[in-house]
Structures are given as C-alpha cells and as structure tokens.
PDB file of C-alpha atoms in Angstrom:
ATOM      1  CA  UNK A   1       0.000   0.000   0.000  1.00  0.00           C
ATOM      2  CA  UNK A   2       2.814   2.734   0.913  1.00  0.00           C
ATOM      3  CA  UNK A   3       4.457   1.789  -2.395  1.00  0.00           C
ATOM      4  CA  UNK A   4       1.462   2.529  -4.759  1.00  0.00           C
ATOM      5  CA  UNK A   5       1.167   6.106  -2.648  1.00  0.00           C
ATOM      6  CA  UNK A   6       5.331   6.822  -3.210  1.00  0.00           C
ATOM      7  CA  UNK A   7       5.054   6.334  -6.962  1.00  0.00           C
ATOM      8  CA  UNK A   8       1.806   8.379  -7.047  1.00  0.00           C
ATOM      9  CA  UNK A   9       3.593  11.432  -6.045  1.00  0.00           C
ATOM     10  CA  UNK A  10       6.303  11.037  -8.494  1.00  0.00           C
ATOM     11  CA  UNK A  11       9.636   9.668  -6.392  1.00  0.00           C
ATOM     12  CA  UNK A  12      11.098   6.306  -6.932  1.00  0.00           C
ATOM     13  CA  UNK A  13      11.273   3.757  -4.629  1.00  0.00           C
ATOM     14  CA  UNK A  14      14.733   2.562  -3.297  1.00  0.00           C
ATOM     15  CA  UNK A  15      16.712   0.796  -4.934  1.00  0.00           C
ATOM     16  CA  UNK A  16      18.396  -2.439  -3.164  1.00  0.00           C
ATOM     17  CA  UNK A  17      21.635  -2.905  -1.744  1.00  0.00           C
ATOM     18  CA  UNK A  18      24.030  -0.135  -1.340  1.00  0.00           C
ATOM     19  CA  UNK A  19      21.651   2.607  -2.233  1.00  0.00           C
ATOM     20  CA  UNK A  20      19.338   1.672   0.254  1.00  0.00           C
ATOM     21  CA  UNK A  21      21.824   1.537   2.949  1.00  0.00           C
ATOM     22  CA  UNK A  22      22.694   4.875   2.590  1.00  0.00           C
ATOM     23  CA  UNK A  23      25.684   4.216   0.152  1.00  0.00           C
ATOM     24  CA  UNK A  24      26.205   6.058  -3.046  1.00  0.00           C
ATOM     25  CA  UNK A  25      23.669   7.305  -5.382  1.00  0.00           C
ATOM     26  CA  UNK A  26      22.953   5.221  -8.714  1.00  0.00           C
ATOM     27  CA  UNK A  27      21.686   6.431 -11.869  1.00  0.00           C
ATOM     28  CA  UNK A  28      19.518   4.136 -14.380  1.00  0.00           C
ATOM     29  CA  UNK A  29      22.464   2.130 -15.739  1.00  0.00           C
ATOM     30  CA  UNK A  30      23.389   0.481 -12.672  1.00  0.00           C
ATOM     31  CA  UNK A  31      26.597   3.114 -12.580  1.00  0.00           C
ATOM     32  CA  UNK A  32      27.724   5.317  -9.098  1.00  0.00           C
ATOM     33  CA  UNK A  33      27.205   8.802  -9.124  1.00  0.00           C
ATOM     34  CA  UNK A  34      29.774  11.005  -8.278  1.00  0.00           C
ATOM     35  CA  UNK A  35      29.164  13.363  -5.415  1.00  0.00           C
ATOM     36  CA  UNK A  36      30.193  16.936  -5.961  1.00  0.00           C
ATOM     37  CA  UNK A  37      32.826  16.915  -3.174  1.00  0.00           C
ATOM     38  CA  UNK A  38      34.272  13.143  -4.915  1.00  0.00           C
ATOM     39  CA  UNK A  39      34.228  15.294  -8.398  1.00  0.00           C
ATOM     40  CA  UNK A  40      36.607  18.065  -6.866  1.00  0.00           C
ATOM     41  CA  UNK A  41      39.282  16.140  -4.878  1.00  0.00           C
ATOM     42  CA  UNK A  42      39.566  14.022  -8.641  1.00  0.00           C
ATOM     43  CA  UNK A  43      39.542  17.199 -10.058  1.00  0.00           C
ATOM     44  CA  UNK A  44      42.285  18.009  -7.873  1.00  0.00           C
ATOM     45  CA  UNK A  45      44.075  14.858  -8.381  1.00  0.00           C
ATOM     46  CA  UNK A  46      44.031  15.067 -11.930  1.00  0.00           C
ATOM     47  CA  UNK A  47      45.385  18.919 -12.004  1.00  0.00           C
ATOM     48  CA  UNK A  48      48.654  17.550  -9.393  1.00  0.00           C
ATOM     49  CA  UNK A  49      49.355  14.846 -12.021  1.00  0.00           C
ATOM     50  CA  UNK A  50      49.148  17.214 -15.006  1.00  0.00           C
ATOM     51  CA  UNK A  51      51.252  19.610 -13.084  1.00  0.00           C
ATOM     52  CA  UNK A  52      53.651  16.420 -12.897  1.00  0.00           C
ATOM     53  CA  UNK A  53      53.696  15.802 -16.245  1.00  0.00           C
ATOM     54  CA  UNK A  54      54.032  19.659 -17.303  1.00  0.00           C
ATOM     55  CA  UNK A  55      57.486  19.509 -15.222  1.00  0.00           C
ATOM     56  CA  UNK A  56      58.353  15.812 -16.398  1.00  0.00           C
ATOM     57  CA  UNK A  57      58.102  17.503 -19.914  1.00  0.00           C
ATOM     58  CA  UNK A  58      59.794  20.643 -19.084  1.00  0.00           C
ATOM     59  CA  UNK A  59      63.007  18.225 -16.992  1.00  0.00           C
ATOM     60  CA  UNK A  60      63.038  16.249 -20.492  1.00  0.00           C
ATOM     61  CA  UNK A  61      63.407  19.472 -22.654  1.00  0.00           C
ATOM     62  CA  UNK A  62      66.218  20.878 -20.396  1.00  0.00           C
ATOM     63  CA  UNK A  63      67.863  17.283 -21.009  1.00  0.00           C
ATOM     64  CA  UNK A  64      67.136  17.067 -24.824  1.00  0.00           C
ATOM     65  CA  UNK A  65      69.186  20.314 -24.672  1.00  0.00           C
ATOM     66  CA  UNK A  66      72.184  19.256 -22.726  1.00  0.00           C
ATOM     67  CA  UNK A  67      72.362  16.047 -24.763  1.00  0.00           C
ATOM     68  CA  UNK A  68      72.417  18.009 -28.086  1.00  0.00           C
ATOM     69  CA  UNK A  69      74.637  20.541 -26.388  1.00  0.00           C
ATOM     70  CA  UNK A  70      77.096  17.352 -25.582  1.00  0.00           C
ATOM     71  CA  UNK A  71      77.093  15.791 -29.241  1.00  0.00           C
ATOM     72  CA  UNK A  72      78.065  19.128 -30.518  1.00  0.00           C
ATOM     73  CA  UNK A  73      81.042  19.694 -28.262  1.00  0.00           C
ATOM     74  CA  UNK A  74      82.263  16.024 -28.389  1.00  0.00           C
ATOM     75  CA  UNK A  75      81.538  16.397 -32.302  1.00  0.00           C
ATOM     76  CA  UNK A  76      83.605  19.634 -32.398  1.00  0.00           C
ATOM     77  CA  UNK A  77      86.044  18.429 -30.140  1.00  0.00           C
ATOM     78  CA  UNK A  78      86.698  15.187 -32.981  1.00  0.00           C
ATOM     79  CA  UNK A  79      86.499  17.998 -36.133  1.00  0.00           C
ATOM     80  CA  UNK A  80      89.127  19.806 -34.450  1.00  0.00           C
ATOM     81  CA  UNK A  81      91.157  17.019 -33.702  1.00  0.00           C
ATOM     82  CA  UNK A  82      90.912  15.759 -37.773  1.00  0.00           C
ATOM     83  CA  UNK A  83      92.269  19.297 -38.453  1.00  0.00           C
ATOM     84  CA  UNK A  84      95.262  19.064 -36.475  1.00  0.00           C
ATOM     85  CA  UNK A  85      96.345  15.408 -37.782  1.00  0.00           C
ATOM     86  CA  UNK A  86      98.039  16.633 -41.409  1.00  0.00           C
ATOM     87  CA  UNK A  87      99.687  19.319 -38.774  1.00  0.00           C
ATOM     88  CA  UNK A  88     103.571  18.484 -38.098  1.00  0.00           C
ATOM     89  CA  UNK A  89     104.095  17.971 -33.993  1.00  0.00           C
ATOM     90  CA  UNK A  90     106.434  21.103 -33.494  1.00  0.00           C
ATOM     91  CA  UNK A  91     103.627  23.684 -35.213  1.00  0.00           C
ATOM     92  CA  UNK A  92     102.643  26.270 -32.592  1.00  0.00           C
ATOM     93  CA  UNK A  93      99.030  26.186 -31.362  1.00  0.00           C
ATOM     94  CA  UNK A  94      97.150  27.514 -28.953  1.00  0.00           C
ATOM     95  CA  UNK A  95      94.168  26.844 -26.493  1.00  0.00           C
ATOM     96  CA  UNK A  96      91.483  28.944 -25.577  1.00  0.00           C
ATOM     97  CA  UNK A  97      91.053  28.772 -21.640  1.00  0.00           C
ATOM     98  CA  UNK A  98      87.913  31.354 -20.668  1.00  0.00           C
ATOM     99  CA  UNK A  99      89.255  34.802 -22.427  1.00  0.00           C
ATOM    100  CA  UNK A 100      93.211  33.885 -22.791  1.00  0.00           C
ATOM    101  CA  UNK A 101      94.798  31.632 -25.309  1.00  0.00           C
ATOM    102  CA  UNK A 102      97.743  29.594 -23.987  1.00  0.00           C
ATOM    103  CA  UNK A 103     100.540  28.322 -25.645  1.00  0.00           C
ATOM    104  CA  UNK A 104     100.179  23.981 -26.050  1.00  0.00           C
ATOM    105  CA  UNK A 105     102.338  21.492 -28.175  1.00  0.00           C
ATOM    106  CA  UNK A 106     100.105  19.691 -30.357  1.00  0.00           C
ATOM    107  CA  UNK A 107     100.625  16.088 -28.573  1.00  0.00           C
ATOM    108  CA  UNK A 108      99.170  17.621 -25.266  1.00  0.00           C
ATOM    109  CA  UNK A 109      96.372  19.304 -27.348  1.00  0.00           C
ATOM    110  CA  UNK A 110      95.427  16.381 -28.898  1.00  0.00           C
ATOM    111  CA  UNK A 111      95.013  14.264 -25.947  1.00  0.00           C
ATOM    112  CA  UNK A 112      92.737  17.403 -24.261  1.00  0.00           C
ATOM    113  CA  UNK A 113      90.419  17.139 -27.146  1.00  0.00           C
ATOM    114  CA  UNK A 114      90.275  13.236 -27.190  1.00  0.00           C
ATOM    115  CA  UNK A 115      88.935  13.497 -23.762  1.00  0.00           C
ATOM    116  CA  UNK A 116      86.780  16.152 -23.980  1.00  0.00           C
ATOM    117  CA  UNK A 117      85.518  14.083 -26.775  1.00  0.00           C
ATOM    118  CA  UNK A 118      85.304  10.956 -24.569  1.00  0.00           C
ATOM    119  CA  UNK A 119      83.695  12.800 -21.440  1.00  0.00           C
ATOM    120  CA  UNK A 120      80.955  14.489 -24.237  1.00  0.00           C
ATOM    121  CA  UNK A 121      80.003  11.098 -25.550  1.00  0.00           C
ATOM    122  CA  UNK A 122      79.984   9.857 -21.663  1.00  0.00           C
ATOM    123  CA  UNK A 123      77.627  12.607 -20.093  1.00  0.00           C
ATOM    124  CA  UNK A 124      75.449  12.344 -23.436  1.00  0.00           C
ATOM    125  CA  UNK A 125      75.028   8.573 -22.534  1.00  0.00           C
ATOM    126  CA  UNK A 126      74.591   9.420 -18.920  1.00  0.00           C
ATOM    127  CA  UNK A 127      71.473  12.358 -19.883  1.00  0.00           C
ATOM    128  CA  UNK A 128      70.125   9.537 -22.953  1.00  0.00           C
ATOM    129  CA  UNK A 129      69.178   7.540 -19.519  1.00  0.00           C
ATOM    130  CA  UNK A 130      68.045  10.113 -17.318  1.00  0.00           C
ATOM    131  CA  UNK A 131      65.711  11.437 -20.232  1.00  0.00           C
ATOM    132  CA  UNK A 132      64.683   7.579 -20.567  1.00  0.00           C
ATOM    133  CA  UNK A 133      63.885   7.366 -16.759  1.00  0.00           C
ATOM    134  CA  UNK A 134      61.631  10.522 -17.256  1.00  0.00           C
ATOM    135  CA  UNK A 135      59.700   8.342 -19.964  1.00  0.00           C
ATOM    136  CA  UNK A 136      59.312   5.760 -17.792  1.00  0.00           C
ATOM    137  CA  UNK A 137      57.692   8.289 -14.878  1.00  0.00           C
ATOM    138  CA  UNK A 138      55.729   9.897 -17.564  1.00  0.00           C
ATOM    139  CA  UNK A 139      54.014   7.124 -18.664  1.00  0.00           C
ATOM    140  CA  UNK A 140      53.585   6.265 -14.779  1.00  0.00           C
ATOM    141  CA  UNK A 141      51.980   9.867 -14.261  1.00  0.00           C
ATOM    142  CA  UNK A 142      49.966   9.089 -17.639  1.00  0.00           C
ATOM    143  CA  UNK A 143      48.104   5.839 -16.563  1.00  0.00           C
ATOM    144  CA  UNK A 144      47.573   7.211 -12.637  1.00  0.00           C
ATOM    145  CA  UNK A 145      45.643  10.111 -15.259  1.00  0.00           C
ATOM    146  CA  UNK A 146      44.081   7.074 -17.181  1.00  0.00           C
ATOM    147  CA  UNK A 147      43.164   5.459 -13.779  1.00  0.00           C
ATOM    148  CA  UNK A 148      41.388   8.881 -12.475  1.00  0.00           C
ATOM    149  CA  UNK A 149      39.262  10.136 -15.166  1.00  0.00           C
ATOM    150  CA  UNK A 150      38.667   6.500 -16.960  1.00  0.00           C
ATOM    151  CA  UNK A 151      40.003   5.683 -20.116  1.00  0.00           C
ATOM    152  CA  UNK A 152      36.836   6.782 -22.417  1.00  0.00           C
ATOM    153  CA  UNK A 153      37.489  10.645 -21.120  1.00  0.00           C
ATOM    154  CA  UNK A 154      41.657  10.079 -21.466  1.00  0.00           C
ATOM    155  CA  UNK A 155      41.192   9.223 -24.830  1.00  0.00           C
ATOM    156  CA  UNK A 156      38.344  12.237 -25.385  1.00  0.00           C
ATOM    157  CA  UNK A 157      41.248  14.291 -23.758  1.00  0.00           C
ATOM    158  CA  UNK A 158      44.133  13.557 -25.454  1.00  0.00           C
ATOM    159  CA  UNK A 159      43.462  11.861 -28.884  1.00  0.00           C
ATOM    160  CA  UNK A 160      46.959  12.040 -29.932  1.00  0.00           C
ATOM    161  CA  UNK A 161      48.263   9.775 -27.330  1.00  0.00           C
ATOM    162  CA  UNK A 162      49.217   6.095 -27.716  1.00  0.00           C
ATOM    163  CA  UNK A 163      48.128   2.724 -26.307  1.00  0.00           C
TER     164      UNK A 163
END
C-alpha cells in the first residue's frame, strides 16, 4: 500500500543494496554517481598529475638540450682534432682557456680534445638515460591520469596519445 502512494507522487522507490543503505547514489544504468565533493578532490588529483607531467616535460626538454649541447662539443672536439692530424708535432698552437689563449704542443692538445671528446660522448650517454627514466615516470603519471578520469574521457582528452 505505501508503495502505490510513493510512486503516485512522483519519487522512486529505493533501490536495493548499497543505495538503500545509505551508500552512493545510482543512476539508471546500474553506474555510481559522483558526489560533488568526490568530483573536486579528482579534479584536484588530476590537475597535481598534469602539473607532474608539465614539469616531467619541461626536466626532459632541459635534457634534450644538454644532450644536443654534448654531441656538438664532443663532435667539435673530434672535427678539431681531424684538423690538427696533417699538422707536423712542433707547429705552434694555442688553447682557448675562458678569455686567454695559452701556448700547447700539439701532442698535449690532442690528448685534451680526445677526452673532452670521450667525457661528451659519456655525459650524453649518462642524460640519454636520465631522459629515458623521465619516460618511464611519464608514462607512470599518464596511466595514474588514465586510472582517475577512466580511459573513455583520457582518450576524449588527449586523442593524440598512444596505447
């Protein structure tokens, strides 16, 4: 009798289970509504882990630089080097050191730009796995996004990214 007067004035009755005990809200498909308050803390999950990514990608930048910084000078260094091969041992040269050029025999010149060669190609190596590490925590940061707005909104989001 009560339930014929509840759905004569227009409200449903309660559903079973979770619902009904006070738990969340569900809509017609069987799916849990989102409370306003629940909305905003993933809203401000999702903003921290952009702001993560936005430095991840701003960290990989400064190391894309420095690596292509360290090819040039290692590549310069080895272009230099080539230059000063068809040169005889006892030719004069000189190396820049900040403003001042100093006075070097070509042996000990040589050997300074073989290692400067060496530690180039060394830190390049060294950044090529700290930029790779930064991939790895990227894609981290990218499926804890995935995870908190589901993966039919990440891929309404960003339709340019992969997987």
């Amino acid at each position: 009798h009560t339930h014929t007067a509840r759905r004569s004035e227009g409200r449903p009755l309660p559903k079973e289970g979770a619902a009904a005990m006070g738990g969340k809200k569900v809509d017609k498909k069987g799916k849990a509504k989102i409370t306003d308050e629940e909305e905003a803390e993933v809203f401000k999950q999702v903003r921290e882990v952009q702001d993560r990514l936005e430095e991840l990608n701003f960290q990989a930048d400064q190391i894309k630089m420095n690596i292509r910084r360290c090819d040039m000078e290692g590549q310069r260094s080895n272009l230099t080097l080539k230059e000063l091969e068809p040169l005889t041992d006892d030719t004069k040269m000189y190396r820049q050191v900040g403003k001042m050029f100093l006075l070097q025999p070509k042996p000990d010149l040589a050997n300074h730009l073989r290692g400067t060669a060496a530690l180039k190609n060394v830190e390049s190596k060294q950044l090529q796995t700290a930029l790779q590490k930064l991939g790895e925590q990227a894609a981290s940061e990218a499926n804890s996004l995935k995870e908190l707005i589901g993966e039919d909104k990440m891929k309404q989001t960003f339709p340019n990214l992969q997987k």
